[in-house]
Coordinates of C-alpha atoms in Angstrom, one line a residue:
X5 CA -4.3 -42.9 3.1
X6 CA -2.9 -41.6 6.4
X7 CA 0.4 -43.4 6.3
X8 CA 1.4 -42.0 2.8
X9 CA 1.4 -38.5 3.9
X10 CA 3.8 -39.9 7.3
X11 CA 6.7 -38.4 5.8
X12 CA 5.9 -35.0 4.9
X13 CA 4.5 -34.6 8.4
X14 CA 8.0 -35.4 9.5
X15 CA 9.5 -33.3 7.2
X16 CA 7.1 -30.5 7.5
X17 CA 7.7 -30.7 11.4
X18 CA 11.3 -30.3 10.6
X19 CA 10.7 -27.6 8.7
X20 CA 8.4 -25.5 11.1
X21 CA 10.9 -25.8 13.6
X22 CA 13.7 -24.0 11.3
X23 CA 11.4 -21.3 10.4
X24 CA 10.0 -20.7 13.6
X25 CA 13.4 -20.4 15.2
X26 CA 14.7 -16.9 13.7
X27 CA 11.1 -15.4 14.5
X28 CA 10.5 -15.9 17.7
X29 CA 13.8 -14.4 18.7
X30 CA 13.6 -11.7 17.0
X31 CA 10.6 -10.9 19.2
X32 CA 12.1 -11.8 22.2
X33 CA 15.1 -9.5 21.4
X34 CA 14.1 -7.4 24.7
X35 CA 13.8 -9.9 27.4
X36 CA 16.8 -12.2 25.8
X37 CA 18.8 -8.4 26.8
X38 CA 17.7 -8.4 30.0
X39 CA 17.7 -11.7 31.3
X40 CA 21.5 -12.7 29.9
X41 CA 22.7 -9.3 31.2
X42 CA 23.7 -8.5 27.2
X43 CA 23.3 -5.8 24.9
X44 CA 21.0 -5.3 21.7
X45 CA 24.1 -5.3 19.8
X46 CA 25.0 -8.4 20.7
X47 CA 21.6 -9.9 20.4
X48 CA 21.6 -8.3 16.4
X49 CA 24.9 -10.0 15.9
X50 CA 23.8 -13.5 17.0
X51 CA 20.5 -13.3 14.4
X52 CA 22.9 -12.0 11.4
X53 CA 25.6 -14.8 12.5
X54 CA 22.5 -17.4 12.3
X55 CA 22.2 -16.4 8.9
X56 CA 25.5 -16.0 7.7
X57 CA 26.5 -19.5 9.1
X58 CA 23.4 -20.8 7.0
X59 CA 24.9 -18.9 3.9
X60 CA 28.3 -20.4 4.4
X61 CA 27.4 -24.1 5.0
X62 CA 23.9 -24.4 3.2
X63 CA 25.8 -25.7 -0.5
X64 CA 28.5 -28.2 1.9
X65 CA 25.2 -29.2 3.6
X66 CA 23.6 -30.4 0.3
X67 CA 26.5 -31.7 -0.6
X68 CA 27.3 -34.3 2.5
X69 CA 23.5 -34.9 1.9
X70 CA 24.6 -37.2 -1.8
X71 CA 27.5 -38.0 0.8
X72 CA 25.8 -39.8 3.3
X73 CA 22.6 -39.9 1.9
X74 CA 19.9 -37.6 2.4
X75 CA 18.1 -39.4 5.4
X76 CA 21.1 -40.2 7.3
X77 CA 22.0 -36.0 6.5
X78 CA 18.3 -35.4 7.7
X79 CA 18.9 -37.2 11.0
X80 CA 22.6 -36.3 12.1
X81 CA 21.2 -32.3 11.2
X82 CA 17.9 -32.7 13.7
X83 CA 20.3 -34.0 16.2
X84 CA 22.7 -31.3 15.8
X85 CA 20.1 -28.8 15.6
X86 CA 18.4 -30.4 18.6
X87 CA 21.8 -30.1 20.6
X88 CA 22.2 -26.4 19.7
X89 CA 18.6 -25.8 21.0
X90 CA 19.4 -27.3 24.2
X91 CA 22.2 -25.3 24.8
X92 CA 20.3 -22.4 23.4
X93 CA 17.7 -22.5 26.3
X94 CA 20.2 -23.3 29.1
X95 CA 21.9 -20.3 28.1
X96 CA 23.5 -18.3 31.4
X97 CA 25.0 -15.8 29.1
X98 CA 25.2 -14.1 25.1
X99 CA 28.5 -16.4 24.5
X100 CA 26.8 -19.4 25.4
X101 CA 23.9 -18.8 23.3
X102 CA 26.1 -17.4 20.1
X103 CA 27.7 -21.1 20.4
X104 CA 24.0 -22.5 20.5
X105 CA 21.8 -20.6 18.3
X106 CA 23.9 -18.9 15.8
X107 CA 26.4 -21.9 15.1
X108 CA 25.3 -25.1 16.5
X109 CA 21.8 -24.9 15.3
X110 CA 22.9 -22.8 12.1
X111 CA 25.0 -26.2 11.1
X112 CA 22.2 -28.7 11.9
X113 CA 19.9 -26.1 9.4
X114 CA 22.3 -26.9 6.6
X115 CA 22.1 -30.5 6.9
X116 CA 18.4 -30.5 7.4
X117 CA 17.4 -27.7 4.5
X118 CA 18.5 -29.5 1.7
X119 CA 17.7 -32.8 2.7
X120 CA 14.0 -31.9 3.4
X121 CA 13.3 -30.7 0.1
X122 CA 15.5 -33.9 -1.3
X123 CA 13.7 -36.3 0.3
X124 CA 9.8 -34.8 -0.7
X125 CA 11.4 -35.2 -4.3
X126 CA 12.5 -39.1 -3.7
X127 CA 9.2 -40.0 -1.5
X128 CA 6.7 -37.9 -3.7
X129 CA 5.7 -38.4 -7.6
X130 CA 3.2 -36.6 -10.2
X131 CA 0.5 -34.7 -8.0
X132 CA 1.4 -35.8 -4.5
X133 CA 4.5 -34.1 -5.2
X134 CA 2.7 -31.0 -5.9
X135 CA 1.0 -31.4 -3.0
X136 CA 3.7 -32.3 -0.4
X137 CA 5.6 -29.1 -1.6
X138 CA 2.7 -27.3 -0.9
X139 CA 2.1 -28.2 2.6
X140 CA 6.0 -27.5 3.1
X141 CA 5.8 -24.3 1.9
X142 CA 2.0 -23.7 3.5
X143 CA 3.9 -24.9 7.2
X144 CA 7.2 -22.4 6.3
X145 CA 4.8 -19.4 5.7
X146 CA 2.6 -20.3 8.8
X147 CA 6.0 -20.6 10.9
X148 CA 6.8 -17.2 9.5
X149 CA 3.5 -15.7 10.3
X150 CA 2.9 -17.6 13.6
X151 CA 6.7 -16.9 14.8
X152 CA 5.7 -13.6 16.5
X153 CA 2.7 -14.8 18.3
X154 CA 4.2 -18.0 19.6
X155 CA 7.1 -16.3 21.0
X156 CA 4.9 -13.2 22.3
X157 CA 2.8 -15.8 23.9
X158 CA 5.7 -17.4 25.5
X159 CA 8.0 -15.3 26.0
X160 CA 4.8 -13.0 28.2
X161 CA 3.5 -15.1 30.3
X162 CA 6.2 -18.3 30.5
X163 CA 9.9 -17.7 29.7
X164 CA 11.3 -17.7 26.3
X165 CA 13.7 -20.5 26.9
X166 CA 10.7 -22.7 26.8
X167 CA 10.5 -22.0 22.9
X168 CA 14.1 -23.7 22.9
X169 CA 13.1 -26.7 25.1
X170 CA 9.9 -26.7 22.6
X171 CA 12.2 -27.7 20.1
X172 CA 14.3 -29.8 21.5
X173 CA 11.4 -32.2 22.3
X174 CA 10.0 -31.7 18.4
X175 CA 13.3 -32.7 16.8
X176 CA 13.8 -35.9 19.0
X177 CA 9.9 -37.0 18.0
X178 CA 11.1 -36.3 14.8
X179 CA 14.5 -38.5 15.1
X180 CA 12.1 -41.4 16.3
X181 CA 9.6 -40.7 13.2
X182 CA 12.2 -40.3 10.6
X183 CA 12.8 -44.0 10.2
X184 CA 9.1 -43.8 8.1
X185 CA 10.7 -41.3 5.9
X186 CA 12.1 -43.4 3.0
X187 CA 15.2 -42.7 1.0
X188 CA 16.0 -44.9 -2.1
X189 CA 19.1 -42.8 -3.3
X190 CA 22.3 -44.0 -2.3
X191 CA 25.3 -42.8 -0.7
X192 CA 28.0 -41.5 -3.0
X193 CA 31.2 -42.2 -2.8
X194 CA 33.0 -39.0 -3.9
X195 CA 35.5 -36.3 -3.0
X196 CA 34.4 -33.1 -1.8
X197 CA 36.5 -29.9 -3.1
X198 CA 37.8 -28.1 -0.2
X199 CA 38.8 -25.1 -2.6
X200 CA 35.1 -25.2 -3.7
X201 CA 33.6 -25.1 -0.1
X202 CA 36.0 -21.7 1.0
X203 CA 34.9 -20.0 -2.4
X204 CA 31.6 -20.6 -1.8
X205 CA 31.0 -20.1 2.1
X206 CA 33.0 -17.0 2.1
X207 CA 31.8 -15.1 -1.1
X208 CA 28.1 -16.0 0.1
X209 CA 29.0 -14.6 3.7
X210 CA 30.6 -11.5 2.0
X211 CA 27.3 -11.2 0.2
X212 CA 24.7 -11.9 2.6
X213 CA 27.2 -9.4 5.4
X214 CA 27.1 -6.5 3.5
X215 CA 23.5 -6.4 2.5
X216 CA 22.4 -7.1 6.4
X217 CA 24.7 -4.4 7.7
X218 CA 23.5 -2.1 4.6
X219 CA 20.9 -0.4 7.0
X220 CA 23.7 0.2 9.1
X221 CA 26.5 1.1 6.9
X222 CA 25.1 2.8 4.4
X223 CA 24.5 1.0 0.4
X224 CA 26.8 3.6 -0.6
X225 CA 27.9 6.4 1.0
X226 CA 29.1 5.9 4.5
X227 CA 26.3 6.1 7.3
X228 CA 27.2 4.6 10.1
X229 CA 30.3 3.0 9.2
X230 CA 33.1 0.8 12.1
X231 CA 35.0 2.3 14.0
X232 CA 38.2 1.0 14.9
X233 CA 40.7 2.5 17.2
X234 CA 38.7 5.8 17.1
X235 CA 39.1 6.0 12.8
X236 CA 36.1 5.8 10.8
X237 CA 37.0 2.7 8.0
X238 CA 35.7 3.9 4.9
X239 CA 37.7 3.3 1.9
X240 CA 37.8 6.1 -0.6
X241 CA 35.2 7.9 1.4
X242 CA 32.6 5.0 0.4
X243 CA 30.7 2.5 2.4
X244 CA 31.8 -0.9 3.3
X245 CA 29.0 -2.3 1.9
X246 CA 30.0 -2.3 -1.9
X247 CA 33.3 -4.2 -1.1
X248 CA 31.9 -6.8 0.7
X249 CA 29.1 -7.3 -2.4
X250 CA 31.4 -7.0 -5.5
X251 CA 34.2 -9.1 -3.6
X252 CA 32.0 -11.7 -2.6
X253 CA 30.0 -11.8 -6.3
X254 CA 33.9 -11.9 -7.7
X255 CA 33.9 -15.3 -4.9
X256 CA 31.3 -16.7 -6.4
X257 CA 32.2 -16.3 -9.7
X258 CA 35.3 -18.0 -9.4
X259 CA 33.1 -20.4 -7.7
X260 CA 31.6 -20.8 -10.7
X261 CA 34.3 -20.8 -12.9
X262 CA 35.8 -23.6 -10.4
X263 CA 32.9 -26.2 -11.0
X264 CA 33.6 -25.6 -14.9
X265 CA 37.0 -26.8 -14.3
X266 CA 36.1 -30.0 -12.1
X267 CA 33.5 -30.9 -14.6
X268 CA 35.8 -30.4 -17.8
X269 CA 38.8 -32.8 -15.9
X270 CA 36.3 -35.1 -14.9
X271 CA 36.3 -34.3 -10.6
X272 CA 33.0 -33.8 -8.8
X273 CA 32.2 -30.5 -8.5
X274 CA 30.7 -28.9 -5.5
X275 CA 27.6 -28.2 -7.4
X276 CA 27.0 -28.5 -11.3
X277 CA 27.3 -25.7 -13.0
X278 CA 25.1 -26.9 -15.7
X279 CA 22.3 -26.7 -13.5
X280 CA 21.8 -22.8 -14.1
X281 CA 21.2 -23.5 -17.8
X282 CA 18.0 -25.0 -16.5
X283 CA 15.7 -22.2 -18.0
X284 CA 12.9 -23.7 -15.3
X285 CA 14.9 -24.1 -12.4
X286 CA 16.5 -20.9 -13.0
X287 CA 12.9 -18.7 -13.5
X288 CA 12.0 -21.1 -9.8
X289 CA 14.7 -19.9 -8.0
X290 CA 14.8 -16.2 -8.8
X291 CA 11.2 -16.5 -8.0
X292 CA 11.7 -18.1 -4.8
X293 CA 14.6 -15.4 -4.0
X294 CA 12.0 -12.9 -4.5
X295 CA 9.3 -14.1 -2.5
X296 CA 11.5 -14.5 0.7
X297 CA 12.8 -10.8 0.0
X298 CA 8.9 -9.7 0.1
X299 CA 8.2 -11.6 2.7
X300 CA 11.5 -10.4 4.8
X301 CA 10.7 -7.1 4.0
X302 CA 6.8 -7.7 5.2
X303 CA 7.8 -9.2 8.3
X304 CA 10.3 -6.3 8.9
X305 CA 8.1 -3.1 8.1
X306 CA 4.7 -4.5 9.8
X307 CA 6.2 -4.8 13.4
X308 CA 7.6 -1.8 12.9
X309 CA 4.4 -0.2 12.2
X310 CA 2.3 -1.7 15.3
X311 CA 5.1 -1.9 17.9
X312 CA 6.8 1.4 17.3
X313 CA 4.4 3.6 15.5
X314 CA 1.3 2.4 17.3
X315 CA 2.6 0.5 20.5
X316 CA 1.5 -2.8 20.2
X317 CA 3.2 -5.3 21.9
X318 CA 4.7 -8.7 20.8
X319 CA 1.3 -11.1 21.0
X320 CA -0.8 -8.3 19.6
X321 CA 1.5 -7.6 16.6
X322 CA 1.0 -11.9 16.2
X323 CA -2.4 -11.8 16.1
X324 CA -2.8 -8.7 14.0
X325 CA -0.5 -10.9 11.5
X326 CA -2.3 -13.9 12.1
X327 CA -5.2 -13.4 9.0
X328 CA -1.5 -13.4 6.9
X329 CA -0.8 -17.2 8.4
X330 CA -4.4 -18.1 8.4
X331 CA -4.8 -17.2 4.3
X332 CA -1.1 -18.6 3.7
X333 CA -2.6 -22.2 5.0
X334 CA -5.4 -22.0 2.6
X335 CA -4.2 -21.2 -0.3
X336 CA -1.5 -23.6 -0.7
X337 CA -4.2 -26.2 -0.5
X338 CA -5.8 -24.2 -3.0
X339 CA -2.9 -23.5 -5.1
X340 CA -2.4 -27.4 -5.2
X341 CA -6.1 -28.0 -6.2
X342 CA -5.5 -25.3 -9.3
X343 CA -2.5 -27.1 -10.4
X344 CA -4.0 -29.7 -12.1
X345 CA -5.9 -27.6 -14.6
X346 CA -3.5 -24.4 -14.6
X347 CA 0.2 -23.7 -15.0
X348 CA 2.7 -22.7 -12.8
X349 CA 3.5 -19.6 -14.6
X350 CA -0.4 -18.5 -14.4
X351 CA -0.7 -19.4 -10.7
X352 CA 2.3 -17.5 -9.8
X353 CA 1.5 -14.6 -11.4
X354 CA -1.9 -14.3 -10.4
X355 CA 0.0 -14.5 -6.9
X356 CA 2.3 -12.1 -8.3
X357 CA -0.7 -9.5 -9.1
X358 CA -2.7 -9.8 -5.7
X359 CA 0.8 -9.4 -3.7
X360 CA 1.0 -5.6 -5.8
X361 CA -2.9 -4.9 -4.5
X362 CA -2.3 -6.3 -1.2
X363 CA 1.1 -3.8 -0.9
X364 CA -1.4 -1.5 -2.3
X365 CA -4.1 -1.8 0.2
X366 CA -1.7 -2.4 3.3
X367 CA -0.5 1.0 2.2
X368 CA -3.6 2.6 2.4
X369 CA -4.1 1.0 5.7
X370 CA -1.5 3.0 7.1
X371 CA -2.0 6.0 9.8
X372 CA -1.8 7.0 13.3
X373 CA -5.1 4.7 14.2
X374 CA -4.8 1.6 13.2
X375 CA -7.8 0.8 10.4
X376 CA -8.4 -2.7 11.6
X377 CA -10.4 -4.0 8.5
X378 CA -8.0 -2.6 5.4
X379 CA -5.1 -4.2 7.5
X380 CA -7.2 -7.2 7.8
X381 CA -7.8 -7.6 4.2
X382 CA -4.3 -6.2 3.3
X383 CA -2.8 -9.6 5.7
X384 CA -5.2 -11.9 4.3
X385 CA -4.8 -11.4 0.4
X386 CA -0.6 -10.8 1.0
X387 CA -1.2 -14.5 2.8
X388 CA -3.0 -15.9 -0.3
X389 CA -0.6 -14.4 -2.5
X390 CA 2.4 -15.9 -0.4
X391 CA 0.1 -19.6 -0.4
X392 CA -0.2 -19.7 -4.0
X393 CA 3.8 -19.0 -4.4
X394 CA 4.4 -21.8 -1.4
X395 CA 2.0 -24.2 -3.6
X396 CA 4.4 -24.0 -7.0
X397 CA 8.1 -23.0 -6.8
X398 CA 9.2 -26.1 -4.8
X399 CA 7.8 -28.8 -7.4
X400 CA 8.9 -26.5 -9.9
X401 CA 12.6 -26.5 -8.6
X402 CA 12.8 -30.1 -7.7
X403 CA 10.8 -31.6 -10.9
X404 CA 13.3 -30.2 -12.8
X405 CA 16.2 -31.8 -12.4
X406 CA 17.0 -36.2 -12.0
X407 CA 16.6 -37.4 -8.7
X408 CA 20.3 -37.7 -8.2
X409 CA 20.7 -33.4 -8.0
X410 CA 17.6 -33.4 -5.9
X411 CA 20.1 -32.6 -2.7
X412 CA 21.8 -29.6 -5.2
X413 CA 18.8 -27.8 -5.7
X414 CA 17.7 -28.4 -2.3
X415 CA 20.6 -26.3 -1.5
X416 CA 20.4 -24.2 -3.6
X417 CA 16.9 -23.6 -2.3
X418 CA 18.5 -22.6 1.1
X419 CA 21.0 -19.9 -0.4
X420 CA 18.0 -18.3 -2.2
X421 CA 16.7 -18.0 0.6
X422 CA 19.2 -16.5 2.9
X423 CA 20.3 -14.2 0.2
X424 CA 16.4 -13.5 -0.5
X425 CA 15.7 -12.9 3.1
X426 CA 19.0 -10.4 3.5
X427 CA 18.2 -8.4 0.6
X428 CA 14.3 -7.9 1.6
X429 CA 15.3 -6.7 4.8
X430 CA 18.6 -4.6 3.6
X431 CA 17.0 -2.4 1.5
X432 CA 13.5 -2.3 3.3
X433 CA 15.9 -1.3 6.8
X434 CA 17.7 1.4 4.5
X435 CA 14.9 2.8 2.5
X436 CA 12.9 2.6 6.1
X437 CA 16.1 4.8 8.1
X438 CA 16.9 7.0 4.8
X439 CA 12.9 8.0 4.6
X440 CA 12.3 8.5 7.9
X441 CA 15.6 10.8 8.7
X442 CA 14.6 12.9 5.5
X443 CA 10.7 13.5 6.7
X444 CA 11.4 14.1 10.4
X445 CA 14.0 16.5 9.2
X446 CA 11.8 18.2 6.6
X447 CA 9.1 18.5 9.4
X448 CA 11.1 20.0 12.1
X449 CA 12.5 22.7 10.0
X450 CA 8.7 23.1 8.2
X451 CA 7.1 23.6 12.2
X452 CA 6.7 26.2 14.3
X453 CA 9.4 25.3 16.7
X454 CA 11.1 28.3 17.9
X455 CA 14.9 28.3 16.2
X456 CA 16.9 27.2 19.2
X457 CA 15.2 24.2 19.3
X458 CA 15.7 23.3 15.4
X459 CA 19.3 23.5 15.8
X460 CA 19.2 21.1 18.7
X461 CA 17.2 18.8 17.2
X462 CA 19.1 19.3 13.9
X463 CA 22.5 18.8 15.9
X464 CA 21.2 16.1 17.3
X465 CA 20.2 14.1 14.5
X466 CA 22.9 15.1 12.4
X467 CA 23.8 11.0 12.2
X468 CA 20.5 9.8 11.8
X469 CA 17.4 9.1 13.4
X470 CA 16.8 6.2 15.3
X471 CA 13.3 4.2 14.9
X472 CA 11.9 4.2 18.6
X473 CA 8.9 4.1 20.0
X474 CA 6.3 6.8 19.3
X475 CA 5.1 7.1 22.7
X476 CA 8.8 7.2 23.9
X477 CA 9.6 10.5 21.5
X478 CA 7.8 12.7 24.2
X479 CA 10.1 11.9 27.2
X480 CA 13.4 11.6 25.5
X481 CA 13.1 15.4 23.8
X482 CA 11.7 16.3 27.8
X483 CA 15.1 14.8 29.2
X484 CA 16.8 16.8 26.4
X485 CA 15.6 20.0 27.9
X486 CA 13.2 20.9 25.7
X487 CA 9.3 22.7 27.2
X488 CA 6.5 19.9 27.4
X489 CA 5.0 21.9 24.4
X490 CA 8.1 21.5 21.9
X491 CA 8.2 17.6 23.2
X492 CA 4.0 17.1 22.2
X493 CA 5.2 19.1 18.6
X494 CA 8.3 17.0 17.9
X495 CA 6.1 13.8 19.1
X496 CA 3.7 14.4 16.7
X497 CA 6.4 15.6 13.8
X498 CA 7.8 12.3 14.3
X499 CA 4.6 10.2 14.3
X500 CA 4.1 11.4 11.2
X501 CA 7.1 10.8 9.5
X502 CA 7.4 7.3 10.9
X503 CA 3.9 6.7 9.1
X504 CA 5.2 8.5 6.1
X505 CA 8.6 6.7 5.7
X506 CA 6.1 3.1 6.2
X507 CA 4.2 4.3 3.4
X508 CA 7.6 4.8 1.0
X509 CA 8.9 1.0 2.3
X510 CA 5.2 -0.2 1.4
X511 CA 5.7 1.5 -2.1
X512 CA 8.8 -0.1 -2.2
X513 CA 7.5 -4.1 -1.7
X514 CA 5.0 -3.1 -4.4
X515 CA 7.7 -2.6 -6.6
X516 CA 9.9 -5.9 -5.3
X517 CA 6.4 -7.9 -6.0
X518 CA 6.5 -6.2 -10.1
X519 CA 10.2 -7.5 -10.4
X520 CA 9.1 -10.9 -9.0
X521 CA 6.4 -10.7 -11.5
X522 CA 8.3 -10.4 -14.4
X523 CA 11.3 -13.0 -13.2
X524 CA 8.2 -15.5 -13.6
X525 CA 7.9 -15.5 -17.0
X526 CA 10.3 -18.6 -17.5
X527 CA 8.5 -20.6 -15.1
X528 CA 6.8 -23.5 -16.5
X529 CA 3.8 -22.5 -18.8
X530 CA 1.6 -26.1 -18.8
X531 CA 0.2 -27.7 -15.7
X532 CA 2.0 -30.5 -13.7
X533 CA -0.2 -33.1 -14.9
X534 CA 0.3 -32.2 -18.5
X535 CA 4.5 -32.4 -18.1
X536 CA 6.4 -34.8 -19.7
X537 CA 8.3 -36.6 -16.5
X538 CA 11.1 -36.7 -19.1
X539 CA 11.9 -33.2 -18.6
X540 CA 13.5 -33.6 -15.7
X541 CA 17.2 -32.9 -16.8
X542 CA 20.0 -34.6 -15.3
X543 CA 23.2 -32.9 -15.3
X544 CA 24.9 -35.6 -12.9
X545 CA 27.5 -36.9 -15.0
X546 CA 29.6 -40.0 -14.1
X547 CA 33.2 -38.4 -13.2
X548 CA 36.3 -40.0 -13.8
X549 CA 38.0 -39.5 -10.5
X550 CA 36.6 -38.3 -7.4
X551 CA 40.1 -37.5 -6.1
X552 CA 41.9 -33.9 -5.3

């Protein structure tokens, strides 16, 4: 019994590893600073250049994956992935680790991505497919949820290059373990477009750029925009932000149109564009896409909340989050038990539905002492909601297609998930910075502090206001020159308005859960047992010339 579920512990180790990787830097931002002499700058463009190099590569990743074949993809990724981490942890400054972390390691994710979820498809059938895709998406969720508190642990009390090592060690078990992993497909011997690959790294890059540096940029109108050579660049007086979307969505759409034109002459497109029509795979994938934007936006608004608003630090946040990782575990196993007697479309929605309360109650959870048990509850139900999602949308995506576009949708997978992830924590960062300038703003000038020091606070958030830490506010507005009694006002104005601006991001992932709600509809309406195998579509058709 053991030995049939070999391979999706490989796989699922794989996977763990990927998710954990993003997280636990991002809680390490700090000491990362400090110990390679860098800046936070720096550190926030190695994370968005981890994702953007996913974004480019993830489609060529899938791709090489029907190229080699996905096993052989699988191993040449962990080792590239494993090499990246290496250098990663030896790191003796922030250009050695951008080399490591944001483009070694980013390449070995593509290859490994695509060809996880490939090879679940090839190794799994009928209800241990279900299952296998639950435990992948049950050990992604945990990763997510665990990230903080592994990292928190390490990074306190060890040294957060011992996370990297970590990995290092995982990978190469798993390049000794893959050899139990089987792969029947075969490597294909076909062309890859070159024009095809440029279209659709750099329109996804464009994409997945502009939403991340929304928060900074402003969506529209200019916030914060680049300066170069002492001149604001803002085109037309708007923000960069809308070029880089509409000229990347015009990429990708001649993308699109490109694959037509391989297809119609016979070539081997990059991927095949008939996939979309897939009224399944296309209801899975906007699902999917949704779910990582909740989740991004989750995992960017709670730290928030219990590092800067009540001062928690890194392993406290993880273990306040750890009822979310704890209920995510359970209910996949759950979600895969209810598939044999419910839908996809039922379970989902159901998930859909407990997501909105959990928003709801997380919202209510919100003030200035933290209310353990509502945020408790709040964690555990958004982590059951998150399960039962984690426990459908991969079978659904991979059952179907044929097993031959198994590496496709596996990369396809990937990009819904970077652009997902960038969009959840785009718009949670903006409406997060927008709200919070606008109630901080509206309190000061609402107080009783006298008028001199309105206008300086006024002048001196005239660009925005900066989240820091509450218990910070009081000696930067002393430094400023303000009395010790307008510092304990403006403290408390901006406590306030920190909670309030949560509240409004809260209110806004309530309202990201009722659009993923109603992108559900399509998914697949009988349970997996009940499904012919037959409709599984394959769109792989036998092309007359791999060349050009």
């Amino acid at each position: 019994m053991m030995k049939k579920w070999i391979a999706v512990i490989v796989l699922g180790a794989a996977q763990f590893v990927m998710v954990l990787d993003s997280t636990v830097m991002n809680v390490s931002i700090s000491t990362v600073v400090k110990d390679l002499d860098t800046s936070v700058a720096a550190m926030q463009s190695a994370i968005t250049f981890y994702t953007l190099t996913m974004a480019a590569a993830m489609l060529l990743g899938a791709k090489l994956g029907d190229v080699w074949g996905r096993r052989r993809a699988f191993v040449v990724g962990s080792i590239v992935y494993a090499c990246g981490s290496l250098i990663t942890g030896l790191s003796p400054n922030i250009t050695t680790l951008f080399l490591g972390w944001s483009v070694i390691e980013g390449l070995g994710a593509v290859l490994v991505i695509p060809a996880i979820a490939a090879l679940i498809a090839t190794n799994y059938t009928g209800r241990d497919r279900v299952t296998a895709f639950a435990l992948i998406g049950a050990v992604s969720g945990a990763a997510v949820a665990a990230g903080p508190l592994i990292g928190g642990f390490v990074t306190t009390y060890f040294d957060w290059r011992y996370v990297f090592f970590a990995e290092v060690v995982i990978m190469v078990a798993v390049l000794f373990a893959a050899r139990f992993v089987a792969d029947p497909s075969r490597p294909q011997k076909t062309g890859i477009d070159l024009v095809s690959v440029a279209l659709s790294a750099v329109g996804l890059v464009a994409v997945v750029y502009g939403l991340l540096q929304s928060k900074t940029w402003g969506w529209i109108l200019p916030l914060h925009p680049p300066v170069v050579n002492g001149v604001s660049i803002e085109p037309l007086g708007l923000s960069l932000v809308p070029y880089f979307v509409v000229g990347g969505a015009a990429l990708l759409w001649a993308f699109v149109s490109r694959q037509k034109h391989l297809v119609a002459r016979g070539r081997v497109p990059l991927i095949h564009p008939a996939l979309f029509s897939i009224t399944p795979l296309r209801a899975g994938l906007s699902v999917l896409g949704a779910q990582y934007a909740i989740t991004a936006a989750i995992f960017f608004v709670v730290p928030v909340y219990l590092q800067m608003t009540l001062g928690l630090d890194a392993l406290e946040t993880g273990l306040r989050i750890f009822p979310l990782s704890i209920a995510l575990i359970l209910f996949s196993i759950v979600g895969t038990r209810l598939s044999d007697r419910w839908s996809p479309r039922l379970i989902a929605r159901i998930a859909q539905v407990v997501l909105v309360v959990s928003g709801a109650v997380l919202l209510a959870s919100l003030s200035l002492d933290l209310r353990n048990v509502l945020f408790a509850v709040g964690m555990f139900s958004t982590g059951a909601a998150l399960g039962l999602l984690a426990s459908q949308l991969g079978n659904v995506n991979m059952s179907s297609v044929g097993e031959n576009e198994t590496s496709e949708v596996g990369g396809l997978q990937g990009v819904f998930q970077n652009l997902g992830s960038s969009l959840g924590t785009a718009l949670i960062g903006s409406v997060l910075i927008a709200s919070l300038a606008g109630s901080f703003a509206a309190g000061v000038q609402s107080s009783d502090l006298p008028s001199a020091a309105k206008s300086a606070v006024s002048s001196a958030t005239s660009a925005g206001v900066e989240i820091v830490p509450v218990a910070g506010v009081d000696a930067i507005v002393t430094k400023a020159g303000l009395s010790e009694d307008d510092a304990a006002t403006l403290t408390t104005i901006y406590a306030d308005s920190q909670v309030s601006s949560l509240r409004v991001s809260f209110v806004v992932i309530v309202l990201l859960a009722l659009v993923s709600l109603v992108l559900s509809r399509n998914l697949p309406s009988r349970p997996a047992g009940q499904r012919d195998e037959t409709a599984e579509v394959s769109v792989d058709p036998k092309p007359v010339s791999s060349s050009g």
